[in-house]
Amino acid sequence: MPDVSAVRQLFGLSRRGQEPSGPAGLQGSFGGLKRRVRPRPVGKLHKAASVGDTGKMMYLLGLRKCLVTDRDKKHRTALHFACAYGHPKVVTLLVKRKCDINACDSENSTALIKAVQWHQEECVTVLLEHGADPNVADASGNTALHYAVCSENTSIAAKLLSHHADTEAKNKV
């Protein structure tokens, strides 16, 4: 597939003036985008984030046994887990505790990318409202907008666009 911007993919146009080639113009693989395996948390803070236990998170952070910046072997933070598992209250707690909202894991994925991959719209909203960068590209060159377009999630795509997602971002196809 030739290099095509995310917005052209969303509206099914691979070249200017062409008709859509199928559902939202998506055929075959899209720049290496594939369904991800939901990450398994290891640490106490990451486990609490993945189940949405804000009480335990506040307890662990209050004891200073854990930090919002703690990472697992794949460099994921509690924010990555909260977003992948869809817990906007945990996302809000972590953002208020000054976590790095644009922290990248070992695949260069941000929490925003994780939230989009798992269709966690409330988490996407919280992140964008607190300044998450929608234009960070992962190791494959895909941005949050690429993932929203690939999964045909027009609601999340619209939110990303309203927060200045780059409509001409190209992945590493």
mmCIF file of N, CA and C in Angstrom, residues 30-164:
data_model
loop_
_atom_site.group_PDB
_atom_site.id
_atom_site.type_symbol
_atom_site.label_atom_id
_atom_site.label_comp_id
_atom_site.label_asym_id
_atom_site.label_seq_id
_atom_site.Cartn_x
_atom_site.Cartn_y
_atom_site.Cartn_z
ATOM 1 N N PHE A 30 -2.582 -2.276 7.645
ATOM 2 C CA PHE A 30 -2.411 -0.828 7.582
ATOM 3 C C PHE A 30 -1.137 -0.476 8.307
ATOM 4 N N GLY A 31 -0.035 -0.412 7.582
ATOM 5 C CA GLY A 31 1.219 0.011 8.179
ATOM 6 C C GLY A 31 1.651 -0.829 9.356
ATOM 7 N N GLY A 32 1.384 -2.124 9.323
ATOM 8 C CA GLY A 32 1.806 -2.981 10.414
ATOM 9 C C GLY A 32 0.881 -2.919 11.618
ATOM 10 N N LEU A 33 -0.258 -2.250 11.506
ATOM 11 C CA LEU A 33 -1.178 -2.183 12.627
ATOM 12 C C LEU A 33 -1.821 -3.544 12.815
ATOM 13 N N LYS A 34 -1.825 -4.016 14.012
ATOM 14 C CA LYS A 34 -2.454 -5.290 14.310
ATOM 15 C C LYS A 34 -2.991 -5.232 15.727
ATOM 16 N N ARG A 35 -3.861 -6.132 16.036
ATOM 17 C CA ARG A 35 -4.436 -6.173 17.378
ATOM 18 C C ARG A 35 -3.338 -6.515 18.361
ATOM 19 N N ARG A 36 -3.298 -5.800 19.432
ATOM 20 C CA ARG A 36 -2.280 -6.000 20.455
ATOM 21 C C ARG A 36 -2.805 -6.907 21.554
ATOM 22 N N VAL A 37 -1.894 -7.544 22.253
ATOM 23 C CA VAL A 37 -2.241 -8.337 23.430
ATOM 24 C C VAL A 37 -2.254 -7.374 24.605
ATOM 25 N N ARG A 38 -3.334 -7.411 25.383
ATOM 26 C CA ARG A 38 -3.435 -6.508 26.528
ATOM 27 C C ARG A 38 -2.287 -6.808 27.486
ATOM 28 N N PRO A 39 -1.557 -5.773 27.904
ATOM 29 C CA PRO A 39 -0.385 -5.991 28.763
ATOM 30 C C PRO A 39 -0.761 -6.536 30.135
ATOM 31 N N ARG A 40 0.109 -7.372 30.693
ATOM 32 C CA ARG A 40 -0.110 -7.912 32.038
ATOM 33 C C ARG A 40 0.739 -7.126 33.026
ATOM 34 N N PRO A 41 0.085 -6.571 34.037
ATOM 35 C CA PRO A 41 0.842 -5.803 35.028
ATOM 36 C C PRO A 41 1.633 -6.711 35.957
ATOM 37 N N VAL A 42 2.769 -6.218 36.437
ATOM 38 C CA VAL A 42 3.605 -6.991 37.348
ATOM 39 C C VAL A 42 3.676 -6.326 38.719
ATOM 40 N N GLY A 43 4.060 -5.068 38.774
ATOM 41 C CA GLY A 43 4.215 -4.367 40.046
ATOM 42 C C GLY A 43 2.888 -4.037 40.710
ATOM 43 N N LYS A 44 2.940 -3.728 42.008
ATOM 44 C CA LYS A 44 1.726 -3.415 42.767
ATOM 45 C C LYS A 44 0.978 -2.220 42.191
ATOM 46 N N LEU A 45 1.705 -1.167 41.870
ATOM 47 C CA LEU A 45 1.063 0.036 41.339
ATOM 48 C C LEU A 45 0.445 -0.243 39.973
ATOM 49 N N HIS A 46 1.151 -0.992 39.143
ATOM 50 C CA HIS A 46 0.639 -1.324 37.813
ATOM 51 C C HIS A 46 -0.601 -2.211 37.917
ATOM 52 N N LYS A 47 -0.595 -3.150 38.862
ATOM 53 C CA LYS A 47 -1.775 -4.009 39.062
ATOM 54 C C LYS A 47 -2.964 -3.184 39.525
ATOM 55 N N ALA A 48 -2.738 -2.285 40.475
ATOM 56 C CA ALA A 48 -3.824 -1.428 40.973
ATOM 57 C C ALA A 48 -4.377 -0.559 39.840
ATOM 58 N N ALA A 49 -3.503 -0.050 38.985
ATOM 59 C CA ALA A 49 -3.938 0.773 37.851
ATOM 60 C C ALA A 49 -4.762 -0.049 36.870
ATOM 61 N N SER A 50 -4.375 -1.295 36.647
ATOM 62 C CA SER A 50 -5.066 -2.132 35.662
ATOM 63 C C SER A 50 -6.458 -2.562 36.113
ATOM 64 N N VAL A 51 -6.705 -2.567 37.422
ATOM 65 C CA VAL A 51 -8.040 -2.939 37.913
ATOM 66 C C VAL A 51 -8.843 -1.719 38.357
ATOM 67 N N GLY A 52 -8.251 -0.538 38.248
ATOM 68 C CA GLY A 52 -8.968 0.684 38.585
ATOM 69 C C GLY A 52 -9.095 0.959 40.068
ATOM 70 N N ASP A 53 -8.187 0.420 40.863
ATOM 71 C CA ASP A 53 -8.246 0.577 42.321
ATOM 72 C C ASP A 53 -7.565 1.884 42.742
ATOM 73 N N THR A 54 -8.329 2.985 42.693
ATOM 74 C CA THR A 54 -7.760 4.290 43.042
ATOM 75 C C THR A 54 -7.366 4.358 44.511
ATOM 76 N N GLY A 55 -8.109 3.675 45.382
ATOM 77 C CA GLY A 55 -7.774 3.660 46.806
ATOM 78 C C GLY A 55 -6.399 3.062 47.051
ATOM 79 N N LYS A 56 -6.145 1.916 46.443
ATOM 80 C CA LYS A 56 -4.841 1.268 46.611
ATOM 81 C C LYS A 56 -3.737 2.113 45.982
ATOM 82 N N MET A 57 -4.048 2.734 44.856
ATOM 83 C CA MET A 57 -3.053 3.592 44.198
ATOM 84 C C MET A 57 -2.673 4.746 45.123
ATOM 85 N N MET A 58 -3.671 5.392 45.716
ATOM 86 C CA MET A 58 -3.388 6.516 46.615
ATOM 87 C C MET A 58 -2.600 6.040 47.830
ATOM 88 N N TYR A 59 -2.927 4.853 48.330
ATOM 89 C CA TYR A 59 -2.209 4.279 49.473
ATOM 90 C C TYR A 59 -0.737 4.037 49.108
ATOM 91 N N LEU A 60 -0.502 3.365 47.991
ATOM 92 C CA LEU A 60 0.870 3.058 47.563
ATOM 93 C C LEU A 60 1.676 4.329 47.282
ATOM 94 N N LEU A 61 1.046 5.278 46.635
ATOM 95 C CA LEU A 61 1.740 6.529 46.330
ATOM 96 C C LEU A 61 1.966 7.350 47.598
ATOM 97 N N GLY A 62 1.017 7.275 48.529
ATOM 98 C CA GLY A 62 1.146 7.993 49.800
ATOM 99 C C GLY A 62 2.274 7.457 50.656
ATOM 100 N N LEU A 63 2.482 6.152 50.622
ATOM 101 C CA LEU A 63 3.577 5.535 51.372
ATOM 102 C C LEU A 63 4.928 5.786 50.716
ATOM 103 N N ARG A 64 4.879 6.245 49.498
ATOM 104 C CA ARG A 64 6.081 6.472 48.690
ATOM 105 C C ARG A 64 6.862 5.190 48.428
ATOM 106 N N LYS A 65 6.136 4.063 48.464
ATOM 107 C CA LYS A 65 6.757 2.790 48.092
ATOM 108 C C LYS A 65 6.788 2.664 46.573
ATOM 109 N N CYS A 66 5.903 3.411 45.945
ATOM 110 C CA CYS A 66 5.809 3.412 44.488
ATOM 111 C C CYS A 66 5.764 4.860 44.015
ATOM 112 N N LEU A 67 6.237 5.072 42.814
ATOM 113 C CA LEU A 67 6.196 6.399 42.202
ATOM 114 C C LEU A 67 5.395 6.326 40.911
ATOM 115 N N VAL A 68 4.780 7.444 40.529
ATOM 116 C CA VAL A 68 4.028 7.451 39.272
ATOM 117 C C VAL A 68 4.941 7.199 38.076
ATOM 118 N N THR A 69 6.227 7.361 38.269
ATOM 119 C CA THR A 69 7.195 7.155 37.179
ATOM 120 C C THR A 69 7.740 5.731 37.110
ATOM 121 N N ASP A 70 7.345 4.857 38.050
ATOM 122 C CA ASP A 70 7.840 3.477 38.051
ATOM 123 C C ASP A 70 7.476 2.780 36.739
ATOM 124 N N ARG A 71 8.429 2.005 36.219
ATOM 125 C CA ARG A 71 8.239 1.303 34.942
ATOM 126 C C ARG A 71 8.482 -0.191 35.104
ATOM 127 N N ASP A 72 7.828 -0.967 34.243
ATOM 128 C CA ASP A 72 8.070 -2.410 34.237
ATOM 129 C C ASP A 72 9.194 -2.722 33.244
ATOM 130 N N LYS A 73 9.403 -4.021 32.957
ATOM 131 C CA LYS A 73 10.495 -4.430 32.059
ATOM 132 C C LYS A 73 10.351 -3.862 30.651
ATOM 133 N N LYS A 74 9.124 -3.592 30.247
ATOM 134 C CA LYS A 74 8.886 -3.042 28.911
ATOM 135 C C LYS A 74 8.687 -1.527 28.962
ATOM 136 N N HIS A 75 9.125 -0.940 30.055
ATOM 137 C CA HIS A 75 9.112 0.517 30.249
ATOM 138 C C HIS A 75 7.710 1.118 30.325
ATOM 139 N N ARG A 76 6.699 0.304 30.638
ATOM 140 C CA ARG A 76 5.343 0.827 30.767
ATOM 141 C C ARG A 76 5.139 1.397 32.165
ATOM 142 N N THR A 77 4.367 2.470 32.228
ATOM 143 C CA THR A 77 4.037 3.097 33.504
ATOM 144 C C THR A 77 2.625 2.689 33.918
ATOM 145 N N ALA A 78 2.244 3.079 35.129
ATOM 146 C CA ALA A 78 0.875 2.825 35.595
ATOM 147 C C ALA A 78 -0.130 3.480 34.652
ATOM 148 N N LEU A 79 0.242 4.611 34.066
ATOM 149 C CA LEU A 79 -0.647 5.297 33.129
ATOM 150 C C LEU A 79 -0.928 4.435 31.899
ATOM 151 N N HIS A 80 0.072 3.741 31.394
ATOM 152 C CA HIS A 80 -0.137 2.828 30.262
ATOM 153 C C HIS A 80 -1.188 1.769 30.624
ATOM 154 N N PHE A 81 -1.066 1.198 31.828
ATOM 155 C CA PHE A 81 -1.997 0.146 32.247
ATOM 156 C C PHE A 81 -3.401 0.696 32.474
ATOM 157 N N ALA A 82 -3.509 1.846 33.118
ATOM 158 C CA ALA A 82 -4.822 2.452 33.354
ATOM 159 C C ALA A 82 -5.535 2.711 32.032
ATOM 160 N N CYS A 83 -4.788 3.140 31.032
ATOM 161 C CA CYS A 83 -5.381 3.421 29.721
ATOM 162 C C CYS A 83 -5.736 2.149 28.959
ATOM 163 N N ALA A 84 -4.876 1.157 28.993
ATOM 164 C CA ALA A 84 -5.153 -0.100 28.287
ATOM 165 C C ALA A 84 -6.374 -0.807 28.870
ATOM 166 N N TYR A 85 -6.565 -0.687 30.183
ATOM 167 C CA TYR A 85 -7.681 -1.358 30.841
ATOM 168 C C TYR A 85 -8.895 -0.450 31.031
ATOM 169 N N GLY A 86 -8.798 0.811 30.652
ATOM 170 C CA GLY A 86 -9.954 1.702 30.651
ATOM 171 C C GLY A 86 -10.400 2.227 31.997
ATOM 172 N N HIS A 87 -9.502 2.847 32.730
ATOM 173 C CA HIS A 87 -9.843 3.397 34.045
ATOM 174 C C HIS A 87 -9.546 4.894 34.091
ATOM 175 N N PRO A 88 -10.507 5.716 33.620
ATOM 176 C CA PRO A 88 -10.279 7.164 33.559
ATOM 177 C C PRO A 88 -10.050 7.819 34.924
ATOM 178 N N LYS A 89 -10.617 7.264 35.993
ATOM 179 C CA LYS A 89 -10.379 7.836 37.328
ATOM 180 C C LYS A 89 -8.918 7.658 37.728
ATOM 181 N N VAL A 90 -8.346 6.522 37.392
ATOM 182 C CA VAL A 90 -6.923 6.283 37.676
ATOM 183 C C VAL A 90 -6.070 7.210 36.809
ATOM 184 N N VAL A 91 -6.459 7.377 35.554
ATOM 185 C CA VAL A 91 -5.734 8.279 34.655
ATOM 186 C C VAL A 91 -5.726 9.687 35.249
ATOM 187 N N THR A 92 -6.884 10.141 35.714
ATOM 188 C CA THR A 92 -6.991 11.469 36.325
ATOM 189 C C THR A 92 -6.104 11.576 37.559
ATOM 190 N N LEU A 93 -6.120 10.551 38.406
ATOM 191 C CA LEU A 93 -5.279 10.539 39.607
ATOM 192 C C LEU A 93 -3.802 10.658 39.235
ATOM 193 N N LEU A 94 -3.370 9.881 38.270
ATOM 194 C CA LEU A 94 -1.962 9.897 37.867
ATOM 195 C C LEU A 94 -1.558 11.233 37.247
ATOM 196 N N VAL A 95 -2.442 11.802 36.458
ATOM 197 C CA VAL A 95 -2.158 13.097 35.836
ATOM 198 C C VAL A 95 -2.032 14.173 36.918
ATOM 199 N N LYS A 96 -2.925 14.127 37.899
ATOM 200 C CA LYS A 96 -2.862 15.101 38.998
ATOM 201 C C LYS A 96 -1.610 14.914 39.846
ATOM 202 N N ARG A 97 -1.072 13.702 39.859
ATOM 203 C CA ARG A 97 0.173 13.417 40.594
ATOM 204 C C ARG A 97 1.406 13.705 39.740
ATOM 205 N N LYS A 98 1.204 14.382 38.629
ATOM 206 C CA LYS A 98 2.300 14.849 37.765
ATOM 207 C C LYS A 98 3.084 13.732 37.079
ATOM 208 N N CYS A 99 2.365 12.697 36.631
ATOM 209 C CA CYS A 99 3.048 11.658 35.856
ATOM 210 C C CYS A 99 3.473 12.256 34.514
ATOM 211 N N ASP A 100 4.379 11.585 33.841
ATOM 212 C CA ASP A 100 4.780 12.010 32.496
ATOM 213 C C ASP A 100 3.711 11.511 31.533
ATOM 214 N N ILE A 101 2.853 12.409 31.103
ATOM 215 C CA ILE A 101 1.696 12.045 30.290
ATOM 216 C C ILE A 101 2.087 11.501 28.917
ATOM 217 N N ASN A 102 3.281 11.838 28.455
ATOM 218 C CA ASN A 102 3.753 11.369 27.148
ATOM 219 C C ASN A 102 4.860 10.327 27.255
ATOM 220 N N ALA A 103 4.959 9.660 28.409
ATOM 221 C CA ALA A 103 5.988 8.628 28.599
ATOM 222 C C ALA A 103 5.795 7.516 27.571
ATOM 223 N N CYS A 104 6.898 7.044 27.019
ATOM 224 C CA CYS A 104 6.855 5.984 26.006
ATOM 225 C C CYS A 104 7.372 4.673 26.586
ATOM 226 N N ASP A 105 6.762 3.571 26.144
ATOM 227 C CA ASP A 105 7.234 2.252 26.554
ATOM 228 C C ASP A 105 8.322 1.787 25.583
ATOM 229 N N SER A 106 8.691 0.524 25.658
ATOM 230 C CA SER A 106 9.780 0.007 24.817
ATOM 231 C C SER A 106 9.424 -0.018 23.331
ATOM 232 N N GLU A 107 8.140 0.090 22.994
ATOM 233 C CA GLU A 107 7.709 0.163 21.591
ATOM 234 C C GLU A 107 7.428 1.604 21.181
ATOM 235 N N ASN A 108 7.822 2.527 22.029
ATOM 236 C CA ASN A 108 7.602 3.966 21.853
ATOM 237 C C ASN A 108 6.120 4.336 21.867
ATOM 238 N N SER A 109 5.283 3.482 22.476
ATOM 239 C CA SER A 109 3.856 3.773 22.597
ATOM 240 C C SER A 109 3.601 4.608 23.842
ATOM 241 N N THR A 110 2.761 5.621 23.689
ATOM 242 C CA THR A 110 2.345 6.430 24.829
ATOM 243 C C THR A 110 1.061 5.850 25.416
ATOM 244 N N ALA A 111 0.665 6.366 26.557
ATOM 245 C CA ALA A 111 -0.607 5.956 27.160
ATOM 246 C C ALA A 111 -1.766 6.314 26.230
ATOM 247 N N LEU A 112 -1.650 7.430 25.517
ATOM 248 C CA LEU A 112 -2.698 7.819 24.570
ATOM 249 C C LEU A 112 -2.839 6.770 23.471
ATOM 250 N N ILE A 113 -1.736 6.301 22.950
ATOM 251 C CA ILE A 113 -1.795 5.252 21.925
ATOM 252 C C ILE A 113 -2.456 4.002 22.498
ATOM 253 N N LYS A 114 -2.103 3.619 23.731
ATOM 254 C CA LYS A 114 -2.722 2.442 24.363
ATOM 255 C C LYS A 114 -4.225 2.639 24.509
ATOM 256 N N ALA A 115 -4.642 3.826 24.951
ATOM 257 C CA ALA A 115 -6.071 4.102 25.123
ATOM 258 C C ALA A 115 -6.810 3.994 23.792
ATOM 259 N N VAL A 116 -6.207 4.494 22.727
ATOM 260 C CA VAL A 116 -6.835 4.420 21.404
ATOM 261 C C VAL A 116 -6.875 2.971 20.917
ATOM 262 N N GLN A 117 -5.783 2.232 21.088
ATOM 263 C CA GLN A 117 -5.741 0.831 20.647
ATOM 264 C C GLN A 117 -6.843 0.002 21.297
ATOM 265 N N TRP A 118 -7.167 0.305 22.545
ATOM 266 C CA TRP A 118 -8.166 -0.468 23.284
ATOM 267 C C TRP A 118 -9.515 0.239 23.361
ATOM 268 N N HIS A 119 -9.701 1.278 22.536
ATOM 269 C CA HIS A 119 -10.987 1.982 22.413
ATOM 270 C C HIS A 119 -11.478 2.550 23.743
ATOM 271 N N GLN A 120 -10.575 3.073 24.541
ATOM 272 C CA GLN A 120 -10.918 3.633 25.851
ATOM 273 C C GLN A 120 -11.129 5.138 25.695
ATOM 274 N N GLU A 121 -12.289 5.508 25.196
ATOM 275 C CA GLU A 121 -12.559 6.895 24.828
ATOM 276 C C GLU A 121 -12.487 7.862 26.008
ATOM 277 N N GLU A 122 -12.976 7.453 27.179
ATOM 278 C CA GLU A 122 -12.900 8.345 28.342
ATOM 279 C C GLU A 122 -11.445 8.633 28.714
ATOM 280 N N CYS A 123 -10.609 7.623 28.632
ATOM 281 C CA CYS A 123 -9.181 7.817 28.925
ATOM 282 C C CYS A 123 -8.550 8.745 27.895
ATOM 283 N N VAL A 124 -8.920 8.575 26.637
ATOM 284 C CA VAL A 124 -8.421 9.450 25.574
ATOM 285 C C VAL A 124 -8.788 10.896 25.894
ATOM 286 N N THR A 125 -10.030 11.113 26.296
ATOM 287 C CA THR A 125 -10.504 12.461 26.619
ATOM 288 C C THR A 125 -9.699 13.079 27.754
ATOM 289 N N VAL A 126 -9.511 12.330 28.839
ATOM 290 C CA VAL A 126 -8.747 12.842 29.987
ATOM 291 C C VAL A 126 -7.329 13.206 29.558
ATOM 292 N N LEU A 127 -6.690 12.319 28.816
ATOM 293 C CA LEU A 127 -5.311 12.567 28.383
ATOM 294 C C LEU A 127 -5.210 13.815 27.506
ATOM 295 N N LEU A 128 -6.099 13.928 26.540
ATOM 296 C CA LEU A 128 -6.052 15.079 25.638
ATOM 297 C C LEU A 128 -6.339 16.380 26.383
ATOM 298 N N GLU A 129 -7.289 16.343 27.315
ATOM 299 C CA GLU A 129 -7.616 17.544 28.090
ATOM 300 C C GLU A 129 -6.461 17.989 28.981
ATOM 301 N N HIS A 130 -5.564 17.060 29.294
ATOM 302 C CA HIS A 130 -4.415 17.391 30.138
ATOM 303 C C HIS A 130 -3.116 17.532 29.336
ATOM 304 N N GLY A 131 -3.248 17.650 28.028
ATOM 305 C CA GLY A 131 -2.093 17.993 27.212
ATOM 306 C C GLY A 131 -1.302 16.865 26.592
ATOM 307 N N ALA A 132 -1.868 15.664 26.512
ATOM 308 C CA ALA A 132 -1.155 14.571 25.844
ATOM 309 C C ALA A 132 -0.926 14.939 24.375
ATOM 310 N N ASP A 133 0.229 14.582 23.868
ATOM 311 C CA ASP A 133 0.594 14.891 22.487
ATOM 312 C C ASP A 133 0.032 13.820 21.551
ATOM 313 N N PRO A 134 -0.934 14.177 20.687
ATOM 314 C CA PRO A 134 -1.516 13.178 19.787
ATOM 315 C C PRO A 134 -0.615 12.813 18.612
ATOM 316 N N ASN A 135 0.525 13.479 18.484
ATOM 317 C CA ASN A 135 1.384 13.262 17.320
ATOM 318 C C ASN A 135 2.622 12.424 17.590
ATOM 319 N N VAL A 136 2.732 11.845 18.779
ATOM 320 C CA VAL A 136 3.858 10.952 19.061
ATOM 321 C C VAL A 136 3.646 9.676 18.249
ATOM 322 N N ALA A 137 4.685 9.242 17.563
ATOM 323 C CA ALA A 137 4.609 8.021 16.753
ATOM 324 C C ALA A 137 5.306 6.882 17.487
ATOM 325 N N ASP A 138 4.722 5.686 17.387
ATOM 326 C CA ASP A 138 5.340 4.516 18.016
ATOM 327 C C ASP A 138 6.476 3.991 17.137
ATOM 328 N N ALA A 139 7.025 2.848 17.495
ATOM 329 C CA ALA A 139 8.178 2.290 16.778
ATOM 330 C C ALA A 139 7.870 1.988 15.312
ATOM 331 N N SER A 140 6.596 1.804 14.975
ATOM 332 C CA SER A 140 6.204 1.550 13.587
ATOM 333 C C SER A 140 5.851 2.832 12.847
ATOM 334 N N GLY A 141 5.963 3.951 13.540
ATOM 335 C CA GLY A 141 5.629 5.231 12.928
ATOM 336 C C GLY A 141 4.157 5.577 13.003
ATOM 337 N N ASN A 142 3.379 4.775 13.723
ATOM 338 C CA ASN A 142 1.946 5.016 13.831
ATOM 339 C C ASN A 142 1.632 5.945 14.996
ATOM 340 N N THR A 143 0.750 6.910 14.751
ATOM 341 C CA THR A 143 0.284 7.812 15.792
ATOM 342 C C THR A 143 -1.057 7.305 16.321
ATOM 343 N N ALA A 144 -1.555 7.962 17.347
ATOM 344 C CA ALA A 144 -2.874 7.607 17.882
ATOM 345 C C ALA A 144 -3.935 7.712 16.787
ATOM 346 N N LEU A 145 -3.803 8.706 15.911
ATOM 347 C CA LEU A 145 -4.772 8.872 14.823
ATOM 348 C C LEU A 145 -4.734 7.691 13.860
ATOM 349 N N HIS A 146 -3.559 7.161 13.566
ATOM 350 C CA HIS A 146 -3.480 5.972 12.711
ATOM 351 C C HIS A 146 -4.299 4.830 13.316
ATOM 352 N N TYR A 147 -4.142 4.603 14.628
ATOM 353 C CA TYR A 147 -4.867 3.510 15.280
ATOM 354 C C TYR A 147 -6.370 3.759 15.297
ATOM 355 N N ALA A 148 -6.784 4.994 15.521
ATOM 356 C CA ALA A 148 -8.215 5.316 15.513
ATOM 357 C C ALA A 148 -8.803 5.075 14.129
ATOM 358 N N VAL A 149 -8.073 5.481 13.105
ATOM 359 C CA VAL A 149 -8.533 5.309 11.730
ATOM 360 C C VAL A 149 -8.584 3.829 11.365
ATOM 361 N N CYS A 150 -7.544 3.097 11.717
ATOM 362 C CA CYS A 150 -7.477 1.672 11.388
ATOM 363 C C CYS A 150 -8.646 0.903 11.992
ATOM 364 N N SER A 151 -9.048 1.282 13.198
ATOM 365 C CA SER A 151 -10.154 0.583 13.861
ATOM 366 C C SER A 151 -11.504 1.232 13.551
ATOM 367 N N GLU A 152 -11.484 2.213 12.639
ATOM 368 C CA GLU A 152 -12.697 2.914 12.211
ATOM 369 C C GLU A 152 -13.428 3.570 13.376
ATOM 370 N N ASN A 153 -12.689 4.053 14.363
ATOM 371 C CA ASN A 153 -13.280 4.713 15.523
ATOM 372 C C ASN A 153 -13.338 6.213 15.243
ATOM 373 N N THR A 154 -14.423 6.631 14.593
ATOM 374 C CA THR A 154 -14.548 8.024 14.173
ATOM 375 C C THR A 154 -14.685 8.980 15.348
ATOM 376 N N SER A 155 -15.264 8.535 16.435
ATOM 377 C CA SER A 155 -15.422 9.394 17.607
ATOM 378 C C SER A 155 -14.065 9.764 18.203
ATOM 379 N N ILE A 156 -13.212 8.755 18.390
ATOM 380 C CA ILE A 156 -11.870 9.021 18.919
ATOM 381 C C ILE A 156 -11.054 9.804 17.894
ATOM 382 N N ALA A 157 -11.187 9.471 16.621
ATOM 383 C CA ALA A 157 -10.462 10.208 15.576
ATOM 384 C C ALA A 157 -10.842 11.687 15.612
ATOM 385 N N ALA A 158 -12.120 11.974 15.792
ATOM 386 C CA ALA A 158 -12.576 13.367 15.858
ATOM 387 C C ALA A 158 -11.964 14.088 17.055
ATOM 388 N N LYS A 159 -11.884 13.405 18.198
ATOM 389 C CA LYS A 159 -11.261 14.016 19.386
ATOM 390 C C LYS A 159 -9.792 14.320 19.120
ATOM 391 N N LEU A 160 -9.104 13.383 18.507
ATOM 392 C CA LEU A 160 -7.690 13.588 18.196
ATOM 393 C C LEU A 160 -7.513 14.766 17.236
ATOM 394 N N LEU A 161 -8.367 14.833 16.238
ATOM 395 C CA LEU A 161 -8.287 15.930 15.274
ATOM 396 C C LEU A 161 -8.569 17.274 15.939
ATOM 397 N N SER A 162 -9.502 17.299 16.895
ATOM 398 C CA SER A 162 -9.806 18.559 17.585
ATOM 399 C C SER A 162 -8.660 19.001 18.494
ATOM 400 N N HIS A 163 -7.732 18.079 18.769
ATOM 401 C CA HIS A 163 -6.541 18.409 19.565
ATOM 402 C C HIS A 163 -5.290 18.447 18.677
ATOM 403 N N HIS A 164 -5.513 18.763 17.416
ATOM 404 C CA HIS A 164 -4.436 19.032 16.459
ATOM 405 C C HIS A 164 -3.585 17.816 16.094
#
